[in-house]
Coordinates of C-alpha atoms and ligand atoms in Angstrom, one line a residue:
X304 CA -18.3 64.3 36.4
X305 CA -18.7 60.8 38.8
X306 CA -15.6 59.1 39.0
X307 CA -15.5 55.5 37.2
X308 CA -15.3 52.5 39.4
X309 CA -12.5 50.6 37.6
X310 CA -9.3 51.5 35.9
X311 CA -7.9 49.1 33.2
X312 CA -4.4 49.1 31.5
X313 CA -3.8 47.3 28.4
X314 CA -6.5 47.1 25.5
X315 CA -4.9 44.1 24.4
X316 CA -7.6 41.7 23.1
X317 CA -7.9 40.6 26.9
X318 CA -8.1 43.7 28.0
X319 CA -10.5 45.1 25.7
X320 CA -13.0 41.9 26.6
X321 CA -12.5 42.0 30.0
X322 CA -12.8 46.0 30.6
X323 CA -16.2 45.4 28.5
X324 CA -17.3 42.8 30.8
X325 CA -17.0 44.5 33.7
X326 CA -18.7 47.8 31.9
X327 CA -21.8 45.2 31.4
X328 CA -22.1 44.3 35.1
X329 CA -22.3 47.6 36.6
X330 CA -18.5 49.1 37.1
X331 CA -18.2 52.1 35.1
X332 CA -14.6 52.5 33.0
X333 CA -11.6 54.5 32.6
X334 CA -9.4 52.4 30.1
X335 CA -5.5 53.7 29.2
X336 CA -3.0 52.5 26.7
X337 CA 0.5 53.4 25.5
X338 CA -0.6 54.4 22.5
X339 CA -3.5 56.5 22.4
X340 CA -4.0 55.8 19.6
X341 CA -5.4 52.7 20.2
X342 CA -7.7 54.1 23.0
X343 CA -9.4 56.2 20.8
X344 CA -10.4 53.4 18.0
X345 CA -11.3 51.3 21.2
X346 CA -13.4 53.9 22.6
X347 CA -15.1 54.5 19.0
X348 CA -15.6 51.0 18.3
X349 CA -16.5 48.7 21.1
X350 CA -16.3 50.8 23.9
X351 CA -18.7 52.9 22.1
X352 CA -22.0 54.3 24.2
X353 CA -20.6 52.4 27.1
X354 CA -20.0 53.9 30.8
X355 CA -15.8 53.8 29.5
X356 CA -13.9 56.6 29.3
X357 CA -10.4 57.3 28.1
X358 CA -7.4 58.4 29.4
X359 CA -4.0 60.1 27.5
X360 CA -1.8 59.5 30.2
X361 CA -1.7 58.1 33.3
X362 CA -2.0 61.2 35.8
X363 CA -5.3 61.5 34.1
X364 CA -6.2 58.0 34.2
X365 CA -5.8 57.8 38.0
X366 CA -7.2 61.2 38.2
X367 CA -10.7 59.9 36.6
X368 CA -11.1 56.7 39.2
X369 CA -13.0 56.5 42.1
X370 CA -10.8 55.9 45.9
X371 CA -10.0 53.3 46.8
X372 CA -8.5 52.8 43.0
X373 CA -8.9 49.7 41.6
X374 CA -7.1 49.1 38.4
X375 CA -6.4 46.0 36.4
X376 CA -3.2 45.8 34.5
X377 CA -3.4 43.5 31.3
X378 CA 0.1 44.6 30.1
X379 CA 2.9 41.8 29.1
X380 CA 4.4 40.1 32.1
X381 CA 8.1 41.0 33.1
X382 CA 9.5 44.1 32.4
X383 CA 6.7 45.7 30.6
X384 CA 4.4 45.0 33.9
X385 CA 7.8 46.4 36.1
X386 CA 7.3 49.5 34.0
X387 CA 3.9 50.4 34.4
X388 CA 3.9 49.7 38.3
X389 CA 7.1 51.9 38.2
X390 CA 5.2 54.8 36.3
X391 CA 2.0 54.9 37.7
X392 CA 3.0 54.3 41.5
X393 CA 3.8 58.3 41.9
X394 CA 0.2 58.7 40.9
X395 CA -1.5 56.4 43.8
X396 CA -2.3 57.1 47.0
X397 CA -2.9 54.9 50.1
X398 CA -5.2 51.7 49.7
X399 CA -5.4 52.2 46.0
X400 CA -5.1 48.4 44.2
X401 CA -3.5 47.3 41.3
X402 CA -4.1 43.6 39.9
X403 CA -1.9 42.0 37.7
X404 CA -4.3 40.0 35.4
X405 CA -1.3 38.1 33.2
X406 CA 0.5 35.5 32.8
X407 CA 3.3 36.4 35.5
X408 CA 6.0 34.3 36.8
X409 CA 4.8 34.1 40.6
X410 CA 7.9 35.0 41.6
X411 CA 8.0 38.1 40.2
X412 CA 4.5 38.5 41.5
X413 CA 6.0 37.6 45.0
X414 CA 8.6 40.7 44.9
X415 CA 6.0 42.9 43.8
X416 CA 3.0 42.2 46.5
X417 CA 5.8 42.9 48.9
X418 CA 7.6 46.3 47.4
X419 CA 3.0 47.2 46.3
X420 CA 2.3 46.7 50.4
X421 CA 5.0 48.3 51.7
X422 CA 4.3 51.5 50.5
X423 CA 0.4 50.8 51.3
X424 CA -0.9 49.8 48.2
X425 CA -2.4 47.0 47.7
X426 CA -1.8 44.5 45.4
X427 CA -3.4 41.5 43.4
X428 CA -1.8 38.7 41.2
X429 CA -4.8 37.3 39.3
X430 CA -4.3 34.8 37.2
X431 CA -7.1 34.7 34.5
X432 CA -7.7 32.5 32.2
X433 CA -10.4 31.4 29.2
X434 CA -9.2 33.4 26.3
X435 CA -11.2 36.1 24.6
X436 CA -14.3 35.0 24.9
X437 CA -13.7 33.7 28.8
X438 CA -12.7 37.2 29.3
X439 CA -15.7 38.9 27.8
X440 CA -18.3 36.5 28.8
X441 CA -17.1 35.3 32.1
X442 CA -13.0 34.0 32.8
X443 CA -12.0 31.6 35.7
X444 CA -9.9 34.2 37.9
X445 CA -7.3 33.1 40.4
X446 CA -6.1 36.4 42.6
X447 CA -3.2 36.0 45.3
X448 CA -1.8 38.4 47.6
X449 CA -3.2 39.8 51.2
X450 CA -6.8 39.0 52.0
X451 CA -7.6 42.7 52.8
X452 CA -6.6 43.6 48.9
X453 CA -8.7 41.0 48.3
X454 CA -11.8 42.0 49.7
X455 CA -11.5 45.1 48.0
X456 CA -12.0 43.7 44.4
X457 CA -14.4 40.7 45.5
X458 CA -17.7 42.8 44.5
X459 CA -16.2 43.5 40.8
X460 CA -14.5 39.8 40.3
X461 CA -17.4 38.0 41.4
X462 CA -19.4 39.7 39.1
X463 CA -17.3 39.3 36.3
X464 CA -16.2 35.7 36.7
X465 CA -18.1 33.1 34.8
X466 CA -20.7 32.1 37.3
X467 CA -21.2 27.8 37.7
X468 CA -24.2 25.9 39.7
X469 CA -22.3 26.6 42.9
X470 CA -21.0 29.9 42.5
X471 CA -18.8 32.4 40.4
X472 CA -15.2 30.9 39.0
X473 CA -13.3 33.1 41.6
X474 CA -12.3 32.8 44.9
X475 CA -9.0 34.0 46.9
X476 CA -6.2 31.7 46.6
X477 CA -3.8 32.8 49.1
X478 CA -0.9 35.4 49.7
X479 CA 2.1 36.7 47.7
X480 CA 2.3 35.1 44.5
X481 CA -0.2 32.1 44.7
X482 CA -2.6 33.5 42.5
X483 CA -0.3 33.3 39.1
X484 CA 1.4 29.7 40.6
X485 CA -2.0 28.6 40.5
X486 CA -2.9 29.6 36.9
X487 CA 0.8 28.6 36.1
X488 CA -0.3 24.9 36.9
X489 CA -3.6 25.3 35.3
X490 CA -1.5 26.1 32.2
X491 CA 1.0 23.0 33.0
X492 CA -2.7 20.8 32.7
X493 CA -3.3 22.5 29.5
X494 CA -0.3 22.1 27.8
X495 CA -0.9 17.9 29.4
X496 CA -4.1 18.0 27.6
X497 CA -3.7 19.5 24.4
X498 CA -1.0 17.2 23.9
X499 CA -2.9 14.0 25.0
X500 CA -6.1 15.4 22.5
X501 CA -3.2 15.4 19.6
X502 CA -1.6 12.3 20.2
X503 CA -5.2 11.1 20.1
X504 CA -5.7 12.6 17.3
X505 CA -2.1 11.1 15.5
X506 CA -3.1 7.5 16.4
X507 CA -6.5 7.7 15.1
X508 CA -5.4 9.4 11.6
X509 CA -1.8 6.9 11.2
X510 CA -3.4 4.0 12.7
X511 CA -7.1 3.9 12.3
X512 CA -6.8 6.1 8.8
X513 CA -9.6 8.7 9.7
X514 CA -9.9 11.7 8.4
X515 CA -10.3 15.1 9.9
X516 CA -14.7 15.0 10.3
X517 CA -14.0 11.0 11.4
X518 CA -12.0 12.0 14.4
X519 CA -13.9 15.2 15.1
X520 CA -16.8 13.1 15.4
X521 CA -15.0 10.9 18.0
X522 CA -14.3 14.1 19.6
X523 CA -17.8 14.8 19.8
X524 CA -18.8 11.4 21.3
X525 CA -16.0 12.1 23.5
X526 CA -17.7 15.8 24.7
X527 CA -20.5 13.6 25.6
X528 CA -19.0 11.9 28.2
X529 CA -18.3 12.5 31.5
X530 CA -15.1 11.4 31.7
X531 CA -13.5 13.7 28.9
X532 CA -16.5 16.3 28.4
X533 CA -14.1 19.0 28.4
X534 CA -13.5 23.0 26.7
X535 CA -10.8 21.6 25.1
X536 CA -12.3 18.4 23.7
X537 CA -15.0 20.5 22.2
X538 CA -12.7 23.0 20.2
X539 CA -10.7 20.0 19.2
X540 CA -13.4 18.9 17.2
X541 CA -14.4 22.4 15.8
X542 CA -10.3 22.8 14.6
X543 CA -10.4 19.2 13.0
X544 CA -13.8 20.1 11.3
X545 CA -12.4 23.2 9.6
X546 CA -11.8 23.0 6.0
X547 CA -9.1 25.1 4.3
X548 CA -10.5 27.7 2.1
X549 CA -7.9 27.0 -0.7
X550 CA -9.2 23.7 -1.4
X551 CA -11.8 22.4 0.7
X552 CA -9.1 19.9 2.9
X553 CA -8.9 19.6 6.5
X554 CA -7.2 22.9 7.9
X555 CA -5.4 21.4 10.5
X556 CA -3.0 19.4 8.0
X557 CA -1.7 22.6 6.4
X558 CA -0.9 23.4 9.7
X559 CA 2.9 23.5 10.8
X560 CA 3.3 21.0 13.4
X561 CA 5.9 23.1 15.6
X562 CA 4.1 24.6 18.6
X563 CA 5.6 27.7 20.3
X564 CA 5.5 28.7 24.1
X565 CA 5.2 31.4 26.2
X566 CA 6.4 30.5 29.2
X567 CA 4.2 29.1 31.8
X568 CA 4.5 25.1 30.9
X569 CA 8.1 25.6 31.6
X570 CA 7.2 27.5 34.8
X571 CA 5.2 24.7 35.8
X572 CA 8.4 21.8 35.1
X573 CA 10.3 24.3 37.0
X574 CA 8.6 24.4 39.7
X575 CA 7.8 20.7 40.0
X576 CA 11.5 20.2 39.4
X577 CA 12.4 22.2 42.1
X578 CA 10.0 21.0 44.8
X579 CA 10.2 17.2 44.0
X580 CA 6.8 17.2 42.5
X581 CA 6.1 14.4 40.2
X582 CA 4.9 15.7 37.1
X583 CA 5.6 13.6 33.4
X584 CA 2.6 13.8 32.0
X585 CA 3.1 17.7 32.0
X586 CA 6.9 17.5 31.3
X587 CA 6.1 15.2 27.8
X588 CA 3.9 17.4 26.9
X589 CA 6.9 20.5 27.5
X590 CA 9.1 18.3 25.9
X591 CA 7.0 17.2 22.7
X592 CA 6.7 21.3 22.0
X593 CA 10.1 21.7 22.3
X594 CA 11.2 18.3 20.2
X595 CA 8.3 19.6 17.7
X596 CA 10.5 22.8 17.0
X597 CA 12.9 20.6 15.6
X598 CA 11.3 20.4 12.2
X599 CA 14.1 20.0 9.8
X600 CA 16.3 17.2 11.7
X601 CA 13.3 15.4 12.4
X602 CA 12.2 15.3 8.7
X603 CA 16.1 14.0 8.2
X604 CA 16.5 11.7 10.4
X605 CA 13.0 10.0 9.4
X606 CA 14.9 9.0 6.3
X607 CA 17.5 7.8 8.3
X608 CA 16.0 5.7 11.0
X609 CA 13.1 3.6 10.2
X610 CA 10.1 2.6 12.4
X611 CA 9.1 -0.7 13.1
X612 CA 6.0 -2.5 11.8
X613 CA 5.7 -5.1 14.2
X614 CA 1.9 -5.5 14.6
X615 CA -1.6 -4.3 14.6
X616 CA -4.0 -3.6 17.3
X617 CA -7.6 -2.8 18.3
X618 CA -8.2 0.8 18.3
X619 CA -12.1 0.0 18.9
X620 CA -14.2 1.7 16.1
X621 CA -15.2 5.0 15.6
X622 CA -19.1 4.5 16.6
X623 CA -18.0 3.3 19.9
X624 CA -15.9 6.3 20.1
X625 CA -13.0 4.3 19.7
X626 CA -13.1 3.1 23.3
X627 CA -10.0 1.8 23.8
X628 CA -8.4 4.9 22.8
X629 CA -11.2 6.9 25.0
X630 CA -9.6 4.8 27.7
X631 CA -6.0 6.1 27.1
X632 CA -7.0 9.3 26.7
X633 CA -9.1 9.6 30.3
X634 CA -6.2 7.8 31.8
X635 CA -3.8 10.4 30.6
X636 CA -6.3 13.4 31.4
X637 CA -6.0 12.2 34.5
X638 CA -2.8 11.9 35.2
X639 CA -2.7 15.7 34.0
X640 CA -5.1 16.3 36.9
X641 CA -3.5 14.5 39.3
X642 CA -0.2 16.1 38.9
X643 CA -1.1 19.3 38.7
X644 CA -3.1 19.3 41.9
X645 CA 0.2 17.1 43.4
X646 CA 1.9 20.0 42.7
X647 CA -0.4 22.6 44.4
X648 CA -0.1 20.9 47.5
X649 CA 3.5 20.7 47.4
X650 CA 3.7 24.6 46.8
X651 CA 1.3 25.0 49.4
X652 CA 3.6 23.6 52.0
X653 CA 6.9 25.0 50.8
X654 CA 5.3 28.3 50.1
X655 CA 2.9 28.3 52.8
X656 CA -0.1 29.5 50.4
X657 CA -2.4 27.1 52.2
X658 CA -4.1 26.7 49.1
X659 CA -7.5 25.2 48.8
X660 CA -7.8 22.3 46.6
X661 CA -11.5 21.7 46.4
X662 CA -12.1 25.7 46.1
X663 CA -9.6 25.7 42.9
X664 CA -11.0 22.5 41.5
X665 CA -14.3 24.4 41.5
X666 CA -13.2 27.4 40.2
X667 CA -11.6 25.6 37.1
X668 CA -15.4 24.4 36.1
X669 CA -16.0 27.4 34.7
X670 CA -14.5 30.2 32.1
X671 CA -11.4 28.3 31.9
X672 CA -9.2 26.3 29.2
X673 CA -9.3 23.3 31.4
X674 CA -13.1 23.7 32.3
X675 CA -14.6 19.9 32.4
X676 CA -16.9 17.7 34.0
X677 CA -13.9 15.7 35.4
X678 CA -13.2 19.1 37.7
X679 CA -16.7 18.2 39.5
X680 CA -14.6 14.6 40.5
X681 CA -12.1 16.5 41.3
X682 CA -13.6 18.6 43.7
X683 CA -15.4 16.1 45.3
X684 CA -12.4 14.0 46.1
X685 CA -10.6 16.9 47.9
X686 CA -13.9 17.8 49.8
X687 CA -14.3 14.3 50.9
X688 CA -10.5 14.2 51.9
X689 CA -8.6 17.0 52.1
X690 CA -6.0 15.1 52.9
X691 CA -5.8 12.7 49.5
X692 CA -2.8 12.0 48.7
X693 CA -2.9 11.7 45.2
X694 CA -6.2 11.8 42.8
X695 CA -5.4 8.3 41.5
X696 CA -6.2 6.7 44.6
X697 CA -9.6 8.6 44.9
X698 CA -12.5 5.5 45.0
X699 CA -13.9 7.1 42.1
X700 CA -10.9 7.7 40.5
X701 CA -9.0 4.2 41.1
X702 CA -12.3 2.9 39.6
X703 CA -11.5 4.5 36.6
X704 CA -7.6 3.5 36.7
X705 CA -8.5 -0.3 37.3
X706 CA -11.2 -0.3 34.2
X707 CA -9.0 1.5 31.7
X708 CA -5.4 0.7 32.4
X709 CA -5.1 -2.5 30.1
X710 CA -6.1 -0.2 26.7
X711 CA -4.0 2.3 27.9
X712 CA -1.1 0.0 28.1
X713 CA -2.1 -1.5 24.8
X714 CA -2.3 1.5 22.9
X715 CA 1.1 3.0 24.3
X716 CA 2.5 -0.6 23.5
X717 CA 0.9 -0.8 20.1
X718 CA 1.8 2.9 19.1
X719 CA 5.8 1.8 20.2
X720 CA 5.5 -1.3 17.8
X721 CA 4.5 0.7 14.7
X722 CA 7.3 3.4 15.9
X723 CA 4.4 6.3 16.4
X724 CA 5.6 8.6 19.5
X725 CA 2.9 9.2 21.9
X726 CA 4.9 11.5 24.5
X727 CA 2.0 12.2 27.0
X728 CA 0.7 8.6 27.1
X729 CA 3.4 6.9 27.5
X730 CA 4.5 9.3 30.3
X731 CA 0.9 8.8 31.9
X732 CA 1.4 4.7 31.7
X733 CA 4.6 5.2 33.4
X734 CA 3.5 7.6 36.0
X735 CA 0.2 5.4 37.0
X736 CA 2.5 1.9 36.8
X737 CA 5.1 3.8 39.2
X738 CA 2.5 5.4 41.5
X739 CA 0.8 1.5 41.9
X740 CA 4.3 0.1 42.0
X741 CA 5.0 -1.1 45.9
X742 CA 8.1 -1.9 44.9
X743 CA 10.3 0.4 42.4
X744 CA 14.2 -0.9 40.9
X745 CA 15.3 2.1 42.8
X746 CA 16.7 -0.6 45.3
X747 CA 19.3 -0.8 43.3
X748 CA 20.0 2.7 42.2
X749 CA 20.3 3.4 45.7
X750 CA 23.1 0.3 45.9
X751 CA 25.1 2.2 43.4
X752 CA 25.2 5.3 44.5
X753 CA 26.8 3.7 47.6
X754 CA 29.4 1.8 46.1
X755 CA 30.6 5.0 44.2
X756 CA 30.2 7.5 46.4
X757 CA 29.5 6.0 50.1
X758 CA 26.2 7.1 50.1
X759 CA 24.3 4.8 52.3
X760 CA 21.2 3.4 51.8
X761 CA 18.8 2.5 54.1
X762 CA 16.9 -1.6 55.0
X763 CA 13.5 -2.5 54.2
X764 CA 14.4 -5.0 57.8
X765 CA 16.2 -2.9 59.6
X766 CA 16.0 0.7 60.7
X767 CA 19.2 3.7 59.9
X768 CA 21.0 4.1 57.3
X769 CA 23.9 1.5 55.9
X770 CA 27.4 1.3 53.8
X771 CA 28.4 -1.8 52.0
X772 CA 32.2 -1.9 50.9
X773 CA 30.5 -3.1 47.8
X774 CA 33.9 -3.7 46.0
X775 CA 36.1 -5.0 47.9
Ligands
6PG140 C1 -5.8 30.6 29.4 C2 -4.6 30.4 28.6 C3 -3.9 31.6 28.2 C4 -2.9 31.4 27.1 C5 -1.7 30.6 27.4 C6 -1.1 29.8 26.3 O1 -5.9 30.0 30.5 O2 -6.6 31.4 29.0 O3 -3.7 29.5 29.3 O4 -3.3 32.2 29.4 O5 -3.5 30.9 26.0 O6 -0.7 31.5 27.8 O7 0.1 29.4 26.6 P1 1.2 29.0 25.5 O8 1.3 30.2 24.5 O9 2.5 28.9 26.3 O10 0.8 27.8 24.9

């Protein structure tokens, strides 16, 4: 019997879709799972009258694949990924590949390119991303690690990858574990996003009183623009169109508004913490999951502390697609952008990942959760200058800054007045207003700091660095 030419780990619902799409372009399958169970109703159900095969255990899963091995693990990241490298590592031999295709924390991803290679195995952290259907019909696939392990998967990922005008969503990132930082950040957008689409949402259903088909038709007028025509505008407005089967009201207001986590948004904050990348937008968004988990005190202290009513203000109507609010929103989309690719470039330097910015921007246009027009912009900018300093000051992009920034200000003002928190705006007025600032207060912070602590500060006339005997 041939030998398949791909091994998968994991029929997870990722899994599943992504061993089937690789079945559908040509690469034959071996697919294993803890429980066998689960292989067998896999390989009767879906994976039936397919080129997949199963295996019981992993001796004969590795026994089944073609040299050199590749095999994609879709197994939960930290220990359970530790596990399976550690049990099927006895089974491979030299220049076999494995490819870590979840969520990972890079770091982890890092140790484990290094122990992989060292014993001549080679292997991938791939960051994938697009959900279910991404994974079956074509994800957005970010791989790290050497360029050589690489190279081996290239024929199988960039068949498998959602494919856009030029080219598939897939190229190599760069080595250790720059692959998963990459998707980390992507996830660090999403999170910005999402929360900017429901803060949207919030002001146009407390403010402008529209219900759920009213906003999702925004939404839609939204998808139809450049600026925000987006993956995740579009299934904003199928979730606010959905009705609730129980009585015919919009779904989304049975829904309990506490949203959970896995991991990666915190990753990203980490991250930007730790290498003095600027990144609110992404941190408010963090920060409103984690203040939204605080159901029960926040339902008591709303009877305890009142908002103010000060005044009204234009939201624009919803024909127009409530321009001024469109305005806020690209503004704050953004700023999602422009901090997450900040942040790429910062890890490329610490880490030395030499990362690509215009090669990543183009692989997010397809596949992905934060798949957009906007990503076309994006990619443009870095081609035209790789070394942009920030997207805000991108021609095209200032453009957009200096027409919108007055309705962003007056909806974040406006929203304040009538006590409504909009976390992600805000943070995105702040973080464009800084950025444009020449001049910042932290003049005097810095004059503090010496008077406390001798600190020194240094002269906008005069060059070193300075002590005042400030209280004396
Ligand atoms: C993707 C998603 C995917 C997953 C996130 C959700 O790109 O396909 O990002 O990886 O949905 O992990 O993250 P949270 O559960 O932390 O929101």
């Amino acid at each position: 019997m041939s030998k398949a030419h791909f091994g998968l780990i994991g029929l997870g619902v990722m899994g599943e879709n992504l061993v089937l799409n690789a079945e559908r372009n040509g690469f034959s399958s071996v697919v294993y799972n803890r429980t066998y169970s689960k292989t067998q109703a896999f390989l009767e159900g879906r994976g039936a009258g397919k080129s997949i095969t199963g295996a019981s255990d992993l001796k004969d899963f590795v026994s089944k694949l073609e040299r050199p091995r590749r095999i994609l693990m879709m197994v939960k990241a930290g220990s359970a990924t530790d596990a399976v490298i550690d049990q099927i590592s006895k089974y491979l031999e030299k220049g076999d590949l494995l490819i870590d295709g979840g969520n990972s924390e890079f770091r982890d991803t890092e140790r484990r390119v290094a122990q992989l290679e060292s014993k001549s195995f080679g292997y991938i952290g791939m960051g994938v991303s697009g959900g279910a259907k991404g994974a079956f019909e074509g994800p957005s696939m970010m791989p790290g690690g050497t360029k050589a392990s690489y190279d081996a998967i290239e024929s199988l990922v960039s068949k498998m990858a959602a494919q856009v005008e030029d080219g598939p969503c897939v190229a190599y990132i760069g080595p250790g574990g720059s692959g998963h930082f990459v998707k980390t950040v992507h996830n660090g957008i999403e999170y910005g996003i999402e929360q900017i689409l429901s803060e949207a949402y919030d002001v146009m259903k407390r403010i402008g009183g529209l219900n759920g088909n009213q906003i999702a038709d925004v939404m839609s007028h939204w998808n139809r623009t450049e600026e925000l025509s987006s993956y995740l505008v579009e299934i904003t407005e199928v979730c606010l169109r959905a009705r609730d089967p129980e009585d015919d009201s919009d779904l989304v207001e049975k829904i309990m508004d506490k949203a959970g986590q896995k991991g990666t948004g915190l990753w990203t904050v980490i991250s930007a913490l730790e290498l003095g990348a600027s990144v609110p937008t992404i941190y408010a968004s963090l920060n409103a999951r984690v203040m939204s988990s605080l159901k029960v005190q926040r339902v008591k202290a709303e009877s305890i502390i009142k908002a103010p009513a000060l005044s009204s203000f234009d939201l624009g109507c919803a024909q127009d697609g409530m321009a001024p609010l469109m305005d806020a929103v690209v503004l704050a989309t953004i700023a999602s952008y422009a901090q997450g690719m900040e942040l790429l470039r910062s890890a490329s330097d610490e880490y030395k990942y030499n990362l690509n910015l215009p090669s990543i921007a183009q692989i997010w246009k397809g596949g992905c959760i934060i798949r957009s027009q906007l990503l076309k912009r994006i990619q443009n900018a870095y081609e035209a200058d790789p070394h942009l300093q920030n997207l805000l000051i991108d021609s095209w992009f200032a453009e957009q800054v200096n027409s919108r920034l007055h309705n962003l200000a007056n909806i974040v003002s406006g929203a304040a007045q009538r006590g409504i928190p909009l976390p992600c705006l805000s943070s995105s007025l702040d973080y464009i207003n800084s950025y444009r600032s020449g001049r910042l207060p932290q003049n005097l912070v810095q004059a503090m700091r010496d008077c406390f602590g001798s600190h020194t500060y240094e002269r906008i006339d005069q060059e070193g660095s300075f002590h005042t005997e400030w209280l004396e």
